[in-house]
PDB file of C-alpha atoms in Angstrom:
ATOM      1  CA  MET A   1     -40.681  29.439 -68.271  1.00 68.00           C
ATOM      2  CA  VAL A   2     -40.107  31.371 -65.050  1.00 65.00           C
ATOM      3  CA  VAL A   3     -38.513  34.794 -65.365  1.00 64.00           C
ATOM      4  CA  PHE A   4     -37.115  36.532 -62.302  1.00 66.00           C
ATOM      5  CA  ALA A   5     -37.075  40.310 -62.274  1.00 66.00           C
ATOM      6  CA  VAL A   6     -35.201  42.423 -59.747  1.00 59.00           C
ATOM      7  CA  PRO A   7     -36.834  45.741 -58.896  1.00 63.00           C
ATOM      8  CA  PRO A   8     -34.622  48.630 -60.039  1.00 59.00           C
ATOM      9  CA  PHE A   9     -34.246  50.043 -56.515  1.00 65.00           C
ATOM     10  CA  LEU A  10     -32.209  46.954 -55.581  1.00 80.00           C
ATOM     11  CA  ARG A  11     -29.491  47.939 -58.057  1.00 85.00           C
ATOM     12  CA  TYR A  12     -26.899  50.666 -57.842  1.00 88.00           C
ATOM     13  CA  GLY A  13     -24.264  51.800 -60.291  1.00 90.00           C
ATOM     14  CA  LYS A  14     -22.791  49.170 -62.570  1.00 90.00           C
ATOM     15  CA  TYR A  15     -21.988  46.419 -60.050  1.00 91.00           C
ATOM     16  CA  CYS A  16     -24.232  46.642 -56.956  1.00 91.00           C
ATOM     17  CA  GLY A  17     -27.445  44.705 -56.617  1.00 87.00           C
ATOM     18  CA  ILE A  18     -29.135  41.432 -55.833  1.00 81.00           C
ATOM     19  CA  MET A  19     -28.744  38.991 -58.725  1.00 76.00           C
ATOM     20  CA  TYR A  20     -26.813  41.676 -60.636  1.00 79.00           C
ATOM     21  CA  THR A  21     -23.153  41.136 -61.495  1.00 75.00           C
ATOM     22  CA  GLY A  22     -22.533  44.271 -63.462  1.00 75.00           C
ATOM     23  CA  CYS A  23     -20.958  45.337 -66.680  1.00 80.00           C
ATOM     24  CA  ALA A  24     -17.817  43.284 -67.196  1.00 80.00           C
ATOM     25  CA  GLY A  25     -14.890  45.393 -68.352  1.00 86.00           C
ATOM     26  CA  GLU A  26     -16.431  48.731 -67.381  1.00 91.00           C
ATOM     27  CA  ARG A  27     -15.109  50.978 -64.635  1.00 94.00           C
ATOM     28  CA  PRO A  28     -17.223  51.402 -61.494  1.00 94.00           C
ATOM     29  CA  CYS A  29     -19.051  54.732 -61.300  1.00 94.00           C
ATOM     30  CA  ASP A  30     -17.843  55.536 -57.742  1.00 96.00           C
ATOM     31  CA  SER A  31     -16.189  54.048 -54.638  1.00 97.00           C
ATOM     32  CA  LEU A  32     -19.316  52.178 -53.486  1.00 94.00           C
ATOM     33  CA  ASP A  33     -19.686  50.633 -56.929  1.00 94.00           C
ATOM     34  CA  ALA A  34     -15.975  49.672 -56.807  1.00 95.00           C
ATOM     35  CA  CYS A  35     -16.603  47.778 -53.545  1.00 95.00           C
ATOM     36  CA  CYS A  36     -19.446  45.886 -55.199  1.00 93.00           C
ATOM     37  CA  GLN A  37     -17.184  45.058 -58.159  1.00 93.00           C
ATOM     38  CA  LYS A  38     -14.538  43.639 -55.806  1.00 93.00           C
ATOM     39  CA  HIS A  39     -17.192  41.672 -53.915  1.00 92.00           C
ATOM     40  CA  ASP A  40     -18.526  40.176 -57.153  1.00 89.00           C
ATOM     41  CA  ALA A  41     -14.998  39.169 -58.213  1.00 90.00           C
ATOM     42  CA  CYS A  42     -14.359  37.533 -54.825  1.00 92.00           C
ATOM     43  CA  VAL A  43     -17.631  35.596 -54.902  1.00 88.00           C
ATOM     44  CA  GLU A  44     -16.910  34.428 -58.446  1.00 88.00           C
ATOM     45  CA  ALA A  45     -13.398  33.294 -57.465  1.00 93.00           C
ATOM     46  CA  LYS A  46     -14.730  31.307 -54.485  1.00 89.00           C
ATOM     47  CA  ASN A  47     -17.353  29.427 -56.531  1.00 75.00           C
TER      48      ASN A  47
END
């Protein structure tokens, strides 16, 4: 089994990061995190 780990410095807040989609249902911690939340929702809607 292959397990992929993302180094912690590639994550920010609750929604920003490579291969990290956040904490569904939780509020973003700041405006940058809110942008990442909106981006994640857009990507999910387009797939």
